[in-house]
Coordinates of C-alpha atoms in Angstrom, one line a residue:
Chain A
M16 CA 43.2 -24.9 23.4
A17 CA 42.7 -21.3 22.5
S18 CA 44.8 -20.1 25.4
F19 CA 47.6 -22.5 24.5
G20 CA 47.5 -21.2 21.0
S21 CA 47.7 -17.6 22.1
K22 CA 50.7 -18.4 24.4
V23 CA 52.5 -20.0 21.5
F24 CA 51.7 -17.1 19.3
L25 CA 53.1 -14.6 21.8
S26 CA 56.2 -16.6 22.3
L27 CA 56.7 -16.8 18.5
G28 CA 56.3 -13.1 18.4
R29 CA 59.0 -12.5 21.0
T30 CA 61.5 -14.8 19.3
N31 CA 60.9 -13.1 16.0
V32 CA 61.6 -9.7 17.3
S33 CA 64.7 -10.7 19.1
G34 CA 66.0 -12.7 16.2
V35 CA 68.3 -10.8 13.8
G36 CA 67.8 -10.7 10.1
F37 CA 64.3 -12.2 10.1
K38 CA 62.7 -12.1 6.7
K39 CA 59.1 -11.1 7.3
T40 CA 59.3 -7.4 8.1
G41 CA 55.6 -6.9 7.9
N42 CA 54.9 -9.5 10.4
R43 CA 57.6 -8.2 12.6
A44 CA 55.7 -4.9 12.8
T45 CA 52.5 -6.5 13.9
Y46 CA 54.2 -8.8 16.3
A47 CA 56.1 -5.9 17.7
T48 CA 53.0 -4.0 18.6
A49 CA 51.3 -7.0 20.1
L50 CA 54.5 -7.7 22.1
T51 CA 54.8 -4.2 23.5
V52 CA 51.3 -4.1 24.7
N53 CA 51.5 -7.5 26.2
S54 CA 54.9 -6.9 27.8
S55 CA 53.7 -3.7 29.5
S56 CA 50.6 -5.3 30.9
T57 CA 52.4 -8.4 32.1
N58 CA 55.1 -6.3 33.8
K59 CA 52.4 -4.5 35.8
D60 CA 50.4 -7.6 36.6
L61 CA 53.0 -10.1 37.4
P62 CA 53.7 -8.8 40.9
A63 CA 49.9 -8.5 41.6
R64 CA 48.9 -12.0 40.4
G65 CA 52.1 -13.7 40.8
G66 CA 50.7 -16.8 39.3
K67 CA 50.4 -17.7 35.7
G68 CA 54.0 -17.6 34.7
S69 CA 55.6 -15.6 32.1
T70 CA 52.6 -15.8 29.7
G71 CA 50.2 -13.7 31.9
R72 CA 47.1 -12.5 30.2
R73 CA 45.4 -9.1 30.3
P74 CA 42.9 -9.1 33.1
K75 CA 39.4 -9.5 31.9
R76 CA 37.1 -6.5 32.4
G77 CA 33.8 -7.2 34.0
P78 CA 30.6 -6.6 32.1
G79 CA 29.9 -3.4 33.8
E80 CA 26.5 -1.9 34.4
P81 CA 23.9 -2.5 31.6
R82 CA 23.2 0.2 29.2
T83 CA 19.6 0.4 30.4
E84 CA 20.8 2.1 33.6
K85 CA 22.3 5.0 31.6
M86 CA 19.2 5.5 29.4
A87 CA 17.3 8.7 29.9
L88 CA 13.5 8.6 29.8
D89 CA 13.2 11.0 26.9
Q90 CA 16.0 9.4 24.8
D91 CA 15.7 8.9 21.1
W92 CA 14.8 5.3 20.8
T93 CA 15.2 5.3 17.0
S94 CA 19.0 5.7 17.5
V95 CA 19.2 2.8 19.9
Y96 CA 17.5 0.4 17.5
P97 CA 17.9 2.1 14.0
A98 CA 17.7 -1.2 12.0
A99 CA 16.5 -4.7 12.6
T100 CA 18.8 -6.3 15.1
P101 CA 18.4 -9.2 17.5
F102 CA 17.2 -8.6 21.0
R103 CA 19.8 -7.3 23.4
A104 CA 18.8 -7.6 27.0
N105 CA 21.0 -4.8 28.2
A106 CA 19.8 -2.4 25.6
V107 CA 16.1 -2.8 26.1
P108 CA 14.9 -1.1 29.3
L109 CA 11.8 -3.2 29.6
P110 CA 11.2 -5.8 32.4
L111 CA 10.4 -8.6 29.9
R112 CA 9.9 -12.3 30.8
M113 CA 9.5 -15.0 28.2
G114 CA 9.4 -18.7 28.1
Y115 CA 7.6 -21.5 29.8
P116 CA 7.7 -21.3 33.6
V117 CA 9.1 -24.0 35.7
K118 CA 6.7 -25.6 38.2
R119 CA 5.4 -23.0 40.7
G120 CA 7.6 -20.4 39.1
I121 CA 7.6 -17.5 36.6
P122 CA 8.9 -17.2 33.0
P123 CA 12.6 -16.7 32.8
E124 CA 14.0 -13.2 32.8
K125 CA 15.3 -11.4 29.7
K126 CA 19.0 -11.8 30.5
G127 CA 20.4 -14.6 28.4
N128 CA 16.9 -15.6 27.2
L129 CA 17.1 -17.4 23.9
E130 CA 13.4 -17.2 23.3
L131 CA 13.6 -13.4 23.1
I132 CA 16.5 -13.6 20.7
K133 CA 14.9 -16.1 18.4
I134 CA 11.6 -14.3 17.8
P135 CA 11.7 -11.4 15.3
N136 CA 11.3 -8.2 17.2
F137 CA 9.9 -4.9 15.9
L138 CA 11.9 -2.6 18.2
H139 CA 13.3 -0.8 15.2
L140 CA 9.7 -0.1 14.0
T141 CA 8.2 1.9 16.8
P142 CA 5.6 4.5 15.8
A143 CA 8.2 7.3 16.1
A144 CA 10.5 5.4 13.7
I145 CA 7.7 4.7 11.3
R146 CA 6.7 8.4 11.3
K147 CA 10.4 9.4 10.6
H148 CA 10.7 6.9 7.8
C149 CA 7.4 8.0 6.2
E150 CA 8.3 11.7 6.5
A151 CA 11.4 10.9 4.5
L152 CA 9.5 8.8 2.0
K153 CA 6.8 11.3 1.3
P154 CA 8.6 13.2 -1.5
F155 CA 8.7 10.0 -3.6
C156 CA 5.0 9.4 -3.5
T157 CA 2.5 10.7 -6.0
E158 CA -1.1 11.6 -5.4
W159 CA -4.1 9.8 -6.8
P160 CA -5.9 11.9 -9.4
S161 CA -8.8 13.5 -7.6
A162 CA -11.1 13.1 -10.6
L163 CA -11.2 9.3 -10.2
D164 CA -12.6 9.1 -6.7
T165 CA -15.3 6.5 -7.4
D166 CA -15.0 3.0 -8.9
A167 CA -17.6 3.8 -11.5
K168 CA -15.6 6.6 -13.0
C169 CA -12.5 4.4 -13.0
D170 CA -14.3 1.7 -14.9
E171 CA -15.7 4.2 -17.4
L172 CA -12.3 5.7 -18.2
F173 CA -10.1 2.8 -17.6
P174 CA -12.0 -0.4 -18.4
V175 CA -9.1 -2.7 -18.9
K176 CA -7.8 -4.3 -15.6
I177 CA -4.5 -6.1 -15.5
Q178 CA -4.0 -8.3 -12.5
S179 CA -0.6 -9.7 -11.6
T180 CA 1.1 -11.1 -8.4
D181 CA 4.5 -10.7 -6.9
Y182 CA 6.0 -13.1 -4.4
V183 CA 8.5 -12.4 -1.6
S184 CA 9.9 -15.3 0.4
A185 CA 13.1 -16.7 1.7
G186 CA 14.5 -19.7 0.0
P187 CA 17.3 -20.9 -2.3
S188 CA 15.9 -18.7 -5.1
I189 CA 14.1 -15.4 -5.2
R190 CA 12.2 -16.3 -8.4
N191 CA 8.7 -17.6 -8.2
P192 CA 7.4 -19.1 -11.5
S193 CA 3.8 -18.2 -10.6
A194 CA 4.8 -14.5 -10.9
R195 CA 4.5 -14.6 -14.6
V196 CA 0.7 -15.1 -14.7
V197 CA -1.3 -12.2 -16.0
H198 CA -5.1 -11.9 -15.8
M199 CA -6.7 -9.3 -18.0
K200 CA -10.4 -8.3 -17.3
V201 CA -12.5 -6.2 -19.6
K202 CA -16.2 -5.4 -19.6
L203 CA -17.7 -6.1 -23.0
S204 CA -20.1 -3.2 -22.7
S205 CA -17.1 -0.8 -22.8
L206 CA -15.9 -2.2 -26.1
N207 CA -17.2 -0.9 -29.4
L208 CA -19.2 -4.0 -30.5
D209 CA -22.5 -4.3 -32.4
D210 CA -25.0 -7.1 -32.0
H211 CA -23.4 -9.6 -34.4
A212 CA -19.9 -8.8 -33.1
R213 CA -20.9 -9.3 -29.5
K214 CA -22.5 -12.7 -30.2
K215 CA -19.5 -13.8 -32.3
M216 CA -17.2 -12.7 -29.5
L217 CA -19.1 -14.7 -26.9
K218 CA -18.9 -17.8 -29.1
L219 CA -15.2 -17.3 -29.7
V220 CA -14.4 -16.7 -26.0
G221 CA -16.6 -19.4 -24.4
D222 CA -15.9 -20.0 -20.7
R223 CA -13.9 -16.9 -20.2
Y224 CA -16.9 -14.7 -20.1
C225 CA -19.0 -14.3 -17.0
K226 CA -22.7 -13.4 -17.9
D227 CA -23.6 -11.9 -14.5
S228 CA -20.8 -9.4 -14.4
D229 CA -20.3 -9.0 -18.1
I230 CA -16.5 -9.4 -17.6
L231 CA -14.2 -11.1 -20.1
T232 CA -11.2 -12.6 -18.3
I233 CA -8.1 -13.6 -20.3
K234 CA -5.5 -15.5 -18.3
T235 CA -2.1 -15.8 -19.9
E236 CA 0.7 -18.0 -18.4
S237 CA 2.2 -19.6 -21.5
C238 CA 5.2 -17.2 -21.8
P239 CA 8.1 -17.2 -19.3
L240 CA 8.0 -13.5 -18.5
R241 CA 5.2 -11.3 -17.2
Q242 CA 5.8 -8.7 -19.9
Q243 CA 5.5 -11.3 -22.6
N244 CA 2.3 -12.6 -21.0
Y245 CA 0.8 -9.1 -20.9
D246 CA 1.7 -8.5 -24.5
Y247 CA 0.1 -11.8 -25.5
A248 CA -3.1 -10.9 -23.6
M249 CA -3.4 -7.6 -25.4
Y250 CA -2.7 -9.3 -28.7
L251 CA -5.5 -11.8 -27.9
L252 CA -7.9 -9.0 -27.1
T253 CA -7.1 -7.2 -30.4
V254 CA -7.5 -10.4 -32.5
L255 CA -10.8 -11.3 -30.8
Y256 CA -12.2 -7.8 -31.3
H257 CA -11.3 -7.6 -35.0
E258 CA -12.3 -11.2 -35.8
S259 CA -15.7 -10.7 -34.2
W260 CA -16.4 -7.7 -36.5
K261 CA -15.6 -9.9 -39.5
I262 CA -18.6 -11.6 -41.3
E263 CA -17.6 -14.9 -42.9
P264 CA -19.6 -16.3 -45.8
W265 CA -20.4 -19.5 -43.8
E266 CA -22.0 -17.5 -41.1
A267 CA -25.1 -17.2 -43.3
E268 CA -25.7 -20.9 -42.7
K269 CA -26.6 -20.2 -39.0
T270 CA -29.6 -22.3 -38.1
R271 CA -32.2 -21.9 -35.4
A272 CA -30.3 -24.4 -33.2
D273 CA -27.2 -22.1 -33.3
M274 CA -29.1 -19.0 -32.0
E275 CA -28.2 -17.8 -28.6
E276 CA -31.7 -16.6 -27.7
Y277 CA -35.1 -17.8 -28.5
S278 CA -37.1 -15.6 -30.9
W279 CA -40.8 -16.2 -31.4
E280 CA -41.0 -15.0 -35.0
D281 CA -41.2 -17.9 -37.4
S282 CA -41.2 -20.4 -34.7
T283 CA -43.3 -23.5 -34.2
S284 CA -45.1 -21.8 -31.3
Q285 CA -46.2 -18.9 -33.6
K286 CA -47.4 -21.4 -36.2
N287 CA -49.3 -23.4 -33.7
I288 CA -51.1 -20.5 -32.1
L289 CA -52.1 -19.0 -35.4
D290 CA -53.3 -22.4 -36.7
T291 CA -55.4 -22.9 -33.6
L292 CA -56.9 -19.4 -33.8
L293 CA -57.7 -19.8 -37.5
R294 CA -59.5 -23.1 -36.8
I295 CA -61.4 -21.5 -33.9
N296 CA -62.5 -18.6 -36.1
A297 CA -63.0 -20.7 -39.2
T298 CA -65.5 -18.4 -40.9
G299 CA -63.2 -17.9 -43.8
E300 CA -63.4 -14.1 -44.0
G301 CA -60.5 -13.3 -46.2
E302 CA -57.2 -14.7 -47.4
E303 CA -55.3 -16.6 -44.8
A304 CA -52.2 -14.4 -44.9
E305 CA -54.2 -11.3 -44.1
V306 CA -56.0 -13.0 -41.3
R307 CA -52.7 -14.2 -39.9
E308 CA -51.4 -10.7 -39.9
Q309 CA -54.5 -9.4 -38.2
L310 CA -54.2 -12.1 -35.6
L311 CA -50.5 -11.2 -35.0
G312 CA -51.5 -7.6 -34.3
R313 CA -53.9 -8.5 -31.5
E314 CA -53.0 -7.8 -27.9
E315 CA -53.5 -11.3 -26.5
V316 CA -51.3 -12.8 -29.2
L317 CA -48.5 -10.3 -28.4
E318 CA -48.8 -11.1 -24.7
Y319 CA -48.6 -14.7 -25.5
K320 CA -45.5 -14.1 -27.5
D321 CA -43.9 -12.2 -24.6
S322 CA -44.7 -14.9 -22.1
V323 CA -43.3 -17.7 -24.3
E324 CA -40.1 -15.7 -24.9
T325 CA -39.5 -15.1 -21.2
L326 CA -40.1 -18.7 -20.4
K327 CA -37.6 -19.9 -23.0
N328 CA -34.9 -17.3 -22.5
E329 CA -34.9 -16.9 -18.7
E330 CA -35.0 -19.6 -16.1
P331 CA -38.5 -21.0 -15.5
S332 CA -40.0 -19.6 -12.3
E333 CA -43.5 -19.5 -10.7
S334 CA -44.2 -16.0 -12.0
N335 CA -43.2 -16.9 -15.5
M336 CA -45.4 -19.9 -15.6
L337 CA -48.4 -18.0 -14.2
R338 CA -47.9 -15.3 -16.8
Y339 CA -47.9 -17.9 -19.5
K340 CA -51.1 -19.5 -18.1
E341 CA -52.9 -16.2 -18.1
A342 CA -51.8 -15.4 -21.6
V343 CA -53.0 -18.7 -22.9
R344 CA -56.4 -18.3 -21.2
K345 CA -56.8 -14.9 -22.8
V346 CA -55.8 -16.0 -26.3
L347 CA -58.1 -19.0 -26.3
K348 CA -60.8 -17.1 -24.4
V349 CA -61.1 -19.8 -21.8
Chain B
M4 CA -16.4 15.1 -19.6
L5 CA -13.8 14.9 -16.9
H6 CA -10.9 17.2 -17.4
Y7 CA -8.1 14.8 -17.1
T8 CA -4.7 15.4 -18.7
R9 CA -2.3 12.5 -18.7
G10 CA 0.9 14.4 -18.5
Q11 CA 0.1 16.8 -15.8
C12 CA -1.7 14.7 -13.2
R13 CA 0.3 11.5 -13.3
K14 CA 4.0 12.0 -13.4
K15 CA 6.4 9.4 -12.4
K16 CA 9.1 10.1 -9.9
K17 CA 12.5 8.6 -10.5
L18 CA 15.2 8.4 -8.0
Q19 CA 18.6 9.3 -9.3
G20 CA 21.9 9.3 -7.4
F21 CA 21.9 7.6 -4.1
C22 CA 19.5 5.0 -3.0
F23 CA 17.6 6.7 -0.3
F24 CA 16.3 3.7 1.5
Y25 CA 19.9 2.7 2.1
Y26 CA 20.3 5.8 4.3
L27 CA 17.2 5.5 6.3
L28 CA 17.5 2.0 7.4
N29 CA 21.2 1.5 7.4
M30 CA 22.5 3.8 10.0
A31 CA 24.1 0.9 11.9
A32 CA 27.2 -1.3 11.4
P33 CA 28.3 -2.5 8.0
L34 CA 27.1 -6.0 8.9
V35 CA 23.5 -4.7 8.6
V36 CA 24.6 -3.0 5.3
R37 CA 25.3 -6.4 3.8
R38 CA 21.9 -7.7 4.7
E39 CA 20.1 -4.8 3.3
L40 CA 22.2 -5.1 0.1
F41 CA 21.0 -8.7 -0.2
S42 CA 17.4 -7.8 0.5
L43 CA 17.5 -5.0 -2.1
V44 CA 18.8 -7.5 -4.6
K45 CA 16.1 -9.9 -3.6
I46 CA 13.3 -7.4 -4.1
L47 CA 14.6 -5.8 -7.2
G48 CA 15.3 -9.2 -8.7
G49 CA 11.6 -10.0 -8.2
I50 CA 10.5 -6.7 -9.7
S51 CA 12.9 -7.0 -12.6
Q52 CA 10.6 -9.7 -14.0
L53 CA 8.6 -6.9 -15.4
G54 CA 11.2 -6.6 -18.1
P55 CA 11.9 -3.4 -20.1
R56 CA 8.6 -1.9 -19.2
G57 CA 9.8 -1.9 -15.6
L58 CA 9.3 0.9 -13.1
G59 CA 12.8 2.2 -13.6
A60 CA 14.0 0.2 -10.7
C61 CA 16.3 -1.9 -12.8
S62 CA 18.3 1.1 -14.1
N63 CA 18.4 2.6 -10.6
H64 CA 19.7 -0.7 -9.2
R65 CA 22.8 -0.4 -11.2
K66 CA 23.4 3.2 -10.1
C67 CA 22.6 2.3 -6.5
S68 CA 25.1 -0.6 -6.5
Q69 CA 27.9 1.7 -7.6
T70 CA 27.2 4.3 -5.0
R71 CA 26.8 1.8 -2.2
F72 CA 30.4 0.7 -2.5
E73 CA 31.5 4.3 -2.4
L74 CA 29.6 4.7 0.9
L75 CA 31.3 1.7 2.4
Q76 CA 34.7 3.3 1.9
R77 CA 33.7 6.4 3.7
P78 CA 34.4 6.7 7.3
N79 CA 31.7 5.3 9.5
T80 CA 32.5 7.5 12.4
F81 CA 29.8 10.0 11.9
F82 CA 27.0 7.9 10.5
H83 CA 24.4 9.1 12.9
T84 CA 25.0 12.8 12.5
A85 CA 22.8 15.0 10.4
A86 CA 25.9 16.3 8.6
Y87 CA 26.4 13.0 6.9
L88 CA 22.9 12.9 5.5
S89 CA 22.7 16.4 4.3
S90 CA 26.1 16.3 2.7
T91 CA 25.0 13.6 0.3
P92 CA 22.5 15.0 -2.2
F93 CA 19.8 12.9 -3.8
T94 CA 17.7 14.3 -6.6
I95 CA 14.1 13.4 -7.6
T96 CA 13.4 13.8 -11.3
V97 CA 9.8 14.0 -12.4
T98 CA 9.4 12.4 -15.8
D99 CA 6.5 12.9 -18.2
E100 CA 5.9 9.1 -18.5
P101 CA 2.4 8.5 -17.2
D102 CA 2.2 6.7 -13.9
T103 CA 0.4 3.3 -13.6
L104 CA -2.8 3.5 -11.6
F105 CA -3.6 0.6 -9.3
Q106 CA -7.3 0.2 -8.4
K107 CA -6.4 -2.3 -5.7
V108 CA -3.2 -3.7 -4.1
V109 CA -3.7 -6.7 -1.9
V110 CA -0.8 -7.6 0.4
L111 CA -1.1 -11.1 1.9
V112 CA 1.5 -12.0 4.5
K113 CA 2.0 -15.6 5.7
A114 CA 3.9 -16.7 8.8
H115 CA 4.0 -19.5 11.4
D116 CA 3.5 -17.1 14.3
R117 CA 0.4 -15.0 14.8
A118 CA 2.0 -12.5 17.2
V119 CA 4.6 -11.5 14.5
L120 CA 1.7 -10.9 12.0
D121 CA -0.1 -8.7 14.5
S122 CA 2.9 -6.5 14.9
Y123 CA 3.5 -6.5 11.2
E124 CA -0.1 -5.5 10.5
F125 CA 0.2 -2.6 12.9
F126 CA 3.4 -1.5 11.2
A127 CA 1.9 -1.8 7.7
T128 CA -1.3 0.0 8.5
M129 CA 0.5 2.8 10.3
A130 CA 2.9 3.2 7.3
A131 CA -0.1 3.4 4.9
K132 CA -1.8 6.0 7.0
E133 CA 1.3 8.1 7.3
L134 CA 1.9 8.0 3.5
G135 CA -1.7 8.9 2.9
I136 CA -2.8 5.6 1.2
T137 CA -6.5 4.7 1.5
M138 CA -7.0 1.3 3.0
G139 CA -9.7 -1.2 2.3
K140 CA -10.2 -4.3 4.3
V141 CA -7.6 -5.5 6.8
F142 CA -8.6 -9.0 7.9
E143 CA -7.2 -12.4 8.9
P144 CA -8.0 -15.3 6.6
P145 CA -8.4 -18.6 8.5
K146 CA -5.2 -20.4 9.2
D147 CA -4.0 -23.5 7.4
I148 CA -2.8 -26.5 9.3
E149 CA -0.8 -29.2 7.4
R150 CA -0.5 -32.4 9.4
L151 CA 1.8 -35.4 8.9
T152 CA 1.6 -38.7 10.5
L153 CA 4.9 -40.6 10.6
L154 CA 6.2 -43.7 12.1
K155 CA 7.8 -43.1 15.5
S156 CA 10.4 -45.8 15.2
V157 CA 13.1 -46.5 12.6
H158 CA 12.1 -50.1 12.2
I159 CA 8.7 -51.9 12.8
Y160 CA 6.3 -50.7 15.5
K161 CA 3.7 -49.7 13.0
K162 CA 1.1 -49.0 15.7
H163 CA 3.1 -46.2 17.2
R164 CA 3.2 -43.0 15.2
V165 CA 4.1 -39.4 15.8
Q166 CA 2.1 -36.5 14.4
Y167 CA 3.5 -33.1 13.3
E168 CA 1.7 -30.1 12.1
M169 CA 2.6 -26.9 10.3
R170 CA 0.4 -23.9 10.9
T171 CA 0.4 -21.0 8.5
H172 CA -1.3 -17.9 9.6
Y173 CA -2.4 -15.2 7.1
R174 CA -3.1 -11.5 7.2
S175 CA -4.5 -9.5 4.3
I176 CA -4.2 -5.8 3.8
E177 CA -6.0 -4.1 0.9
L178 CA -5.0 -0.7 -0.4
L179 CA -7.3 1.2 -2.8
H180 CA -6.5 3.8 -5.4
V181 CA -2.7 3.8 -5.3
T182 CA -0.5 5.3 -8.0
G183 CA 2.5 3.4 -9.3
C184 CA 5.1 5.5 -7.6
T185 CA 3.4 5.4 -4.2
A186 CA 2.9 1.6 -4.6
Q187 CA 6.5 1.1 -5.4
V188 CA 7.6 3.2 -2.4
Y189 CA 5.2 1.6 0.1
L190 CA 5.9 -1.9 -1.1
E191 CA 9.6 -1.5 -1.0
Y192 CA 9.4 -0.1 2.5
I193 CA 7.1 -2.9 3.6
Q194 CA 9.3 -5.6 2.0
R195 CA 12.5 -4.4 3.5
N196 CA 11.1 -4.6 6.9
L197 CA 9.6 -8.0 6.4
P198 CA 10.6 -10.1 9.4
E199 CA 12.5 -13.4 9.0
G200 CA 10.2 -16.3 8.4
V201 CA 7.4 -14.3 6.9
A202 CA 6.4 -14.6 3.2
M203 CA 4.4 -12.1 1.2
E204 CA 2.2 -12.1 -1.9
V205 CA 1.3 -8.9 -3.5
T206 CA -1.6 -8.9 -6.1
K207 CA -1.8 -5.7 -8.0
T208 CA -4.8 -4.7 -10.2
A209 CA -3.7 -2.0 -12.6
M210 CA -6.2 0.0 -14.7
E211 CA -5.6 0.9 -18.3
K212 CA -7.5 2.6 -21.1
I213 CA -8.6 0.6 -24.1
P214 CA -5.7 0.5 -26.6
D215 CA -6.1 2.7 -29.6
H216 CA -6.2 -0.2 -32.1
I217 CA -9.3 -1.7 -30.5
L218 CA -11.5 1.5 -30.7
E219 CA -12.7 0.8 -34.2
P220 CA -12.7 -2.4 -36.2
M221 CA -10.2 -2.3 -39.0
W222 CA -12.6 -3.7 -41.6
K223 CA -14.3 -0.3 -41.7
D224 CA -11.6 1.4 -43.6
H225 CA -10.4 -1.7 -45.5
P226 CA -13.4 -3.7 -46.5
I227 CA -12.5 -7.1 -47.8
D228 CA -14.1 -8.2 -51.1
D229 CA -16.1 -11.2 -50.2
K230 CA -17.2 -9.8 -46.8
S231 CA -19.8 -7.1 -46.4
S232 CA -18.3 -4.0 -44.8
K233 CA -19.8 -2.9 -41.5

């Protein structure tokens, strides 16, 4: 079909040139050049071939020897494959074979091998090419400040960590909606908080705080752009900080049940132990208040206080229970 | 106290004039030019999500697109010669804007073929070494296999099924202590040479100082009447 089309085209060309007063002068020029080349070639070849009639084609040149034969051993490979291009069997001087072998055979050769063309090749990224690229890219890089060589120094000077993700993939769209998520991590010890402010901050923040690592994580994904999410995270941090320093009038109504830690002073445990000791030493020496204060000052009572506090605040373990047992025995002199 | 001055040590480098990457990787036919054009748009489109605070890539993108078309009109006959490269000047301006500091940059690449990821890992690690970036862990997370069981026939024959699976292999490269400029250069280089069929996720952990408005509580200077000042 194509050959017939080309024959028709050439005949058209010839008639156009021969015809007088043809309108398309531009076309005439292009047809003329095509015609002259074709006529000269056909004139030469007609006697040799003597076949195909008046519409003889130019003889097809053979493929010639592959480029690999002409490649020197010390050639510059980066100029053979300067950018990512599909595999060309006659430009790669390696005896490659790829594919599943037929029975009792070997994998097919590289000439005309579709498997080698399909797979992405890294021929344009040889070590020499990478070195060249990096040499050229070096002027655009900056050095890391030498004073911040350890993680500890980084955390001390730059405690706020902003984490964000970029996505690169092929598809109908280059956008990825997950790219707008921002995680902001701060260590509470690096913020200027006093005792009350820290406790209030922990109550405000809830699950976002990790006790073991003392890191507050704020994850923002409600805004459509990453910049907006970052600004919102900073705004949240600011608000949390300032609100935790505020003391509201209703905070005075904090009861024992709201306390984060167990404190032994004015607790039922203190009352119980003092009552027990008073009953044991019921000689009635002085006023009860004075006797209680004396008892509080005693070593065993203090030890008992420590053991009860560790039991309540930390997780109960064997050592804690043993300590409590010893303290009780000492206090009650058993 | 550590002597650390913001302006001197961390200065951003902005590329003005021609887009240098275009030269490096596009020394072949204009067909390749079009592909790199598209990939640049792809990458910068992703980065432009940063908004006005961006790394200066957005403004450069506009400049780059103008100059790219100028290049196409130039004759391609002596692309490979050194004369072509040296005749086109590119200037690096150093601004006083402080550079972002990334404590960690984790690059996770996903592909269906393990061999491609092996080669890519070699390329990425070598590039990082040449550019002088300290590398953390380079490891291979376990692959994911997603399997589907479908009916073999169009109609009935429920007992005969066919099973397909999609394997996703991963590779993770961790970079430590990278500046913003270096990260931008390295990531753009890596992403331009990402092979077809490979996806990438880059997680950056930037470090920042505590903002000035959080250093002291504002109630100190302006105590409110019904609240005790602290």
